[in-house]
mmCIF file of N, CA and C in Angstrom:
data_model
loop_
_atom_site.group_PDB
_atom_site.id
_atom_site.type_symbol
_atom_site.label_atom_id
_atom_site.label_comp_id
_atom_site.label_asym_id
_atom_site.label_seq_id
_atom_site.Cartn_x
_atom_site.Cartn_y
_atom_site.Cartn_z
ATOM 1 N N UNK A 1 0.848 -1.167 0.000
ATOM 2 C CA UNK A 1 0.000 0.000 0.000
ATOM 3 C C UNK A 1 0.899 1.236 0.000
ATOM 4 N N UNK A 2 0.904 2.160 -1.095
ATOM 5 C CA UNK A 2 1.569 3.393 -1.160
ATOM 6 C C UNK A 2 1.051 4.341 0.649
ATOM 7 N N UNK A 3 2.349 4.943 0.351
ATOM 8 C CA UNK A 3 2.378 5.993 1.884
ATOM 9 C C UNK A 3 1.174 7.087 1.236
ATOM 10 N N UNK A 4 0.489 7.683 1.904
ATOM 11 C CA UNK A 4 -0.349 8.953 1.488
ATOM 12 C C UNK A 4 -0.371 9.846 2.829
ATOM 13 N N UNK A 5 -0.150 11.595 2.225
ATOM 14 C CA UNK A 5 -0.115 12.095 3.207
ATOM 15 C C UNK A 5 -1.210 13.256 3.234
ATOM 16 N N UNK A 6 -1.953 13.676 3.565
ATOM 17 C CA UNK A 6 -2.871 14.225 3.814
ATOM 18 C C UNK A 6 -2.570 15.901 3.703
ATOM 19 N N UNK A 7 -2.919 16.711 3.085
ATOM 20 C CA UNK A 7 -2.711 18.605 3.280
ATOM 21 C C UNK A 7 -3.863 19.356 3.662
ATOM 22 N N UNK A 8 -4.007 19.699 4.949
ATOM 23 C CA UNK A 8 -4.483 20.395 5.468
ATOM 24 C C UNK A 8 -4.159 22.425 5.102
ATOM 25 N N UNK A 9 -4.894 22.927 5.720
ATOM 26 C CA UNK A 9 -4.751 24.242 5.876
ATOM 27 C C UNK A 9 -4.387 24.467 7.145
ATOM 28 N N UNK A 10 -3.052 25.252 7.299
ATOM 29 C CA UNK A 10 -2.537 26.002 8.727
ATOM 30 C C UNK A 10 -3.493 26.211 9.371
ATOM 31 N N UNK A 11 -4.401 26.721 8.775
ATOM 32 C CA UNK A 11 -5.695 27.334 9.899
ATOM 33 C C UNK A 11 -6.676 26.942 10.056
ATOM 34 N N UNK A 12 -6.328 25.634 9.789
ATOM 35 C CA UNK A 12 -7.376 24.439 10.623
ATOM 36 C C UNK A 12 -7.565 24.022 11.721
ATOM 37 N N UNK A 13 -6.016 23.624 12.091
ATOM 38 C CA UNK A 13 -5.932 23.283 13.471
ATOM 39 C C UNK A 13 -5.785 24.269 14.487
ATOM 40 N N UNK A 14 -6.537 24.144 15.854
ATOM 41 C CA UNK A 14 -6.045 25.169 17.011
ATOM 42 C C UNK A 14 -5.916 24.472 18.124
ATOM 43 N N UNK A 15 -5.435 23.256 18.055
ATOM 44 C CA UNK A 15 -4.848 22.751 19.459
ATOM 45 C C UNK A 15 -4.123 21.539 18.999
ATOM 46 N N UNK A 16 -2.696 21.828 20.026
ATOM 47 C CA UNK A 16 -2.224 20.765 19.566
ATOM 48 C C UNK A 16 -1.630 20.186 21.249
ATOM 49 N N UNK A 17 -1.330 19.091 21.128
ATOM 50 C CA UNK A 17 -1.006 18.130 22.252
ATOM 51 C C UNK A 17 0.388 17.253 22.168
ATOM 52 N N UNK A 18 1.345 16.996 22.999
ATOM 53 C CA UNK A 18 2.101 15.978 23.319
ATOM 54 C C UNK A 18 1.638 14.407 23.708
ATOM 55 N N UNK A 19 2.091 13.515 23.065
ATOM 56 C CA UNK A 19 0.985 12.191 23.962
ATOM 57 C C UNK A 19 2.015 11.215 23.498
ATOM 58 N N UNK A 20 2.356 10.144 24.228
ATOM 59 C CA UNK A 20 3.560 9.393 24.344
ATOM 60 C C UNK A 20 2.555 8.042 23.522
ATOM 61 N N UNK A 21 2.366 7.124 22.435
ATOM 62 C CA UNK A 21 2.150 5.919 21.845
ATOM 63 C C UNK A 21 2.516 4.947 23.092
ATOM 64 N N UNK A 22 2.080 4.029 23.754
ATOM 65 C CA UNK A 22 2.219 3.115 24.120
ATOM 66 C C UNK A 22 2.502 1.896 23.308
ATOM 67 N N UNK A 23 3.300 1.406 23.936
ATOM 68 C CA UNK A 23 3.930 -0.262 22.790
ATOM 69 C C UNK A 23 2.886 -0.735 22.805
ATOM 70 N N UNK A 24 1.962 -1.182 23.696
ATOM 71 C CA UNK A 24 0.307 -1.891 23.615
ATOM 72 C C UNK A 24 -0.469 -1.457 22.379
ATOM 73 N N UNK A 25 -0.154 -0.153 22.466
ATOM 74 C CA UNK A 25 -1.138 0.119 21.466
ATOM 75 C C UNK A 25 -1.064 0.094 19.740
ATOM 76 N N UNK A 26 0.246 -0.284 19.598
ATOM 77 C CA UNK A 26 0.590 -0.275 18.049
ATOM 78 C C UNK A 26 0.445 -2.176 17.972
ATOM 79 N N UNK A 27 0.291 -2.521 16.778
ATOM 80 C CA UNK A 27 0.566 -3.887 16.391
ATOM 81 C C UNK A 27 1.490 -4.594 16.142
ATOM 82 N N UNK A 28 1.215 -5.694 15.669
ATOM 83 C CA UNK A 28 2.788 -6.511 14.669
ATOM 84 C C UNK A 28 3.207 -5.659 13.619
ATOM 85 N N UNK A 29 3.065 -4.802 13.115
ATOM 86 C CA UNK A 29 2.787 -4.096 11.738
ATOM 87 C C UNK A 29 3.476 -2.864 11.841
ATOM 88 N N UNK A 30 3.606 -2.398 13.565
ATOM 89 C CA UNK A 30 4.159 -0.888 13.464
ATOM 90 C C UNK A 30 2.726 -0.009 13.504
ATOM 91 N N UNK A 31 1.470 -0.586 13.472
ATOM 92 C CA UNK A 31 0.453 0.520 13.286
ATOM 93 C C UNK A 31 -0.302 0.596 14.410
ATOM 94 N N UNK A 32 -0.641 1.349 14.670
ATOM 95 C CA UNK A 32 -1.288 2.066 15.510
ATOM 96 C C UNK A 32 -3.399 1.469 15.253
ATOM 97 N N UNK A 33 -3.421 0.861 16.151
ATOM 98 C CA UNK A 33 -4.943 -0.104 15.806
ATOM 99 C C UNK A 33 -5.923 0.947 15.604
ATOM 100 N N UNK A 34 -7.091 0.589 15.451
ATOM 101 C CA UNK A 34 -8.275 1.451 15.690
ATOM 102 C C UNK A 34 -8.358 1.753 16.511
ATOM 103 N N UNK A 35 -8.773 0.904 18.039
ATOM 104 C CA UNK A 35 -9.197 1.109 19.253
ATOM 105 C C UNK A 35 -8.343 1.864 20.034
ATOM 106 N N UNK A 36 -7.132 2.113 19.319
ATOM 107 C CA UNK A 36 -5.913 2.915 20.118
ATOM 108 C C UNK A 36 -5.898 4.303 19.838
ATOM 109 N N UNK A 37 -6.528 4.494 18.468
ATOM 110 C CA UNK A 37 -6.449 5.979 17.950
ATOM 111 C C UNK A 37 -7.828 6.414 18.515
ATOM 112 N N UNK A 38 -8.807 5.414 18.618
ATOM 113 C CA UNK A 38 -9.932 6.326 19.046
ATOM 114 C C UNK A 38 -9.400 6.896 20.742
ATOM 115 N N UNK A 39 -9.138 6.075 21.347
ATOM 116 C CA UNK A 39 -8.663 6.229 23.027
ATOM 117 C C UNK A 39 -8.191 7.667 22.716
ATOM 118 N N UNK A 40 -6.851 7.443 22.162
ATOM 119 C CA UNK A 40 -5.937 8.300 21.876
ATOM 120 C C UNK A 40 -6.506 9.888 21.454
ATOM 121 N N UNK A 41 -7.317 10.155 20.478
ATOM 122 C CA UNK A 41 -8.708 11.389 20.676
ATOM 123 C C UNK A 41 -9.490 11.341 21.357
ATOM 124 N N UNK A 42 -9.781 11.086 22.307
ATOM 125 C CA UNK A 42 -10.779 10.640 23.262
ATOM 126 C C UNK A 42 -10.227 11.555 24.410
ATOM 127 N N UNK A 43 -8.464 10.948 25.162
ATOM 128 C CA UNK A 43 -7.583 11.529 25.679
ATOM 129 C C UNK A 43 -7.646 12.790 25.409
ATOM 130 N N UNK A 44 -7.222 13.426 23.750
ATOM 131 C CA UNK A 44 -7.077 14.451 23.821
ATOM 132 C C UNK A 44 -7.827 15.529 23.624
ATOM 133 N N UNK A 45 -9.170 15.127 23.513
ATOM 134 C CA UNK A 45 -10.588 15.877 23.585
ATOM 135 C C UNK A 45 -10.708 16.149 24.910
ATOM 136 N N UNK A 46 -10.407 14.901 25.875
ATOM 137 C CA UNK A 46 -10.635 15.454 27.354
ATOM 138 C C UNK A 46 -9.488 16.827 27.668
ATOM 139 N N UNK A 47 -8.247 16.164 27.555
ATOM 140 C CA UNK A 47 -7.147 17.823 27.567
ATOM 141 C C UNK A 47 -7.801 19.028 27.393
ATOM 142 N N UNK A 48 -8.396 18.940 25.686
ATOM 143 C CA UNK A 48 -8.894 20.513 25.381
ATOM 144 C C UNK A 48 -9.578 20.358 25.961
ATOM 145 N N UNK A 49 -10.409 19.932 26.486
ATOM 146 C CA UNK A 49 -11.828 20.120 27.560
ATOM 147 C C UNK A 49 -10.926 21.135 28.724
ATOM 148 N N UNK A 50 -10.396 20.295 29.446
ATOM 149 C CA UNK A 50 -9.745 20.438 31.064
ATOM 150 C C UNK A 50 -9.203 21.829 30.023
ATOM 151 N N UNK A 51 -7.991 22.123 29.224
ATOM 152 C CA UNK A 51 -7.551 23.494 29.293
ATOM 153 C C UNK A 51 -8.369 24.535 28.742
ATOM 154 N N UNK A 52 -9.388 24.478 28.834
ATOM 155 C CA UNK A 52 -11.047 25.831 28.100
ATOM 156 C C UNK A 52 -11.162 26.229 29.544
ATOM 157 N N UNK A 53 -11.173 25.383 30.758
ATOM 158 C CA UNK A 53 -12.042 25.688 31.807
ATOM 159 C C UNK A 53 -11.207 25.548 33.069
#
């Protein structure tokens, strides 16, 4: 499967986060599962939550 990279607009994003991958959470493959990336926004939806308020 070819690499593909996605182009956004600078002024899309307005928050960004640090978050460490856990070895659990990637596969045999090097990839990062479903259930790990959803956690993983989940995490960082709560952050922007906690830093608004």
């Amino acid at each position: 499967m070819p690499r593909k990279e996605l182009d956004f607009d600078n002024d899309l994003f307005v928050f960004e986060t640090v978050m460490r991958v856990r070895h659990t959470e990637v596969d045999i493959g090097q990839h990062l599962t479903l259930e790990s990336l959803t956690a993983l926004v989940t995490e960082a939806r709560a952050i922007l939550a906690l830093q608004r308020y």
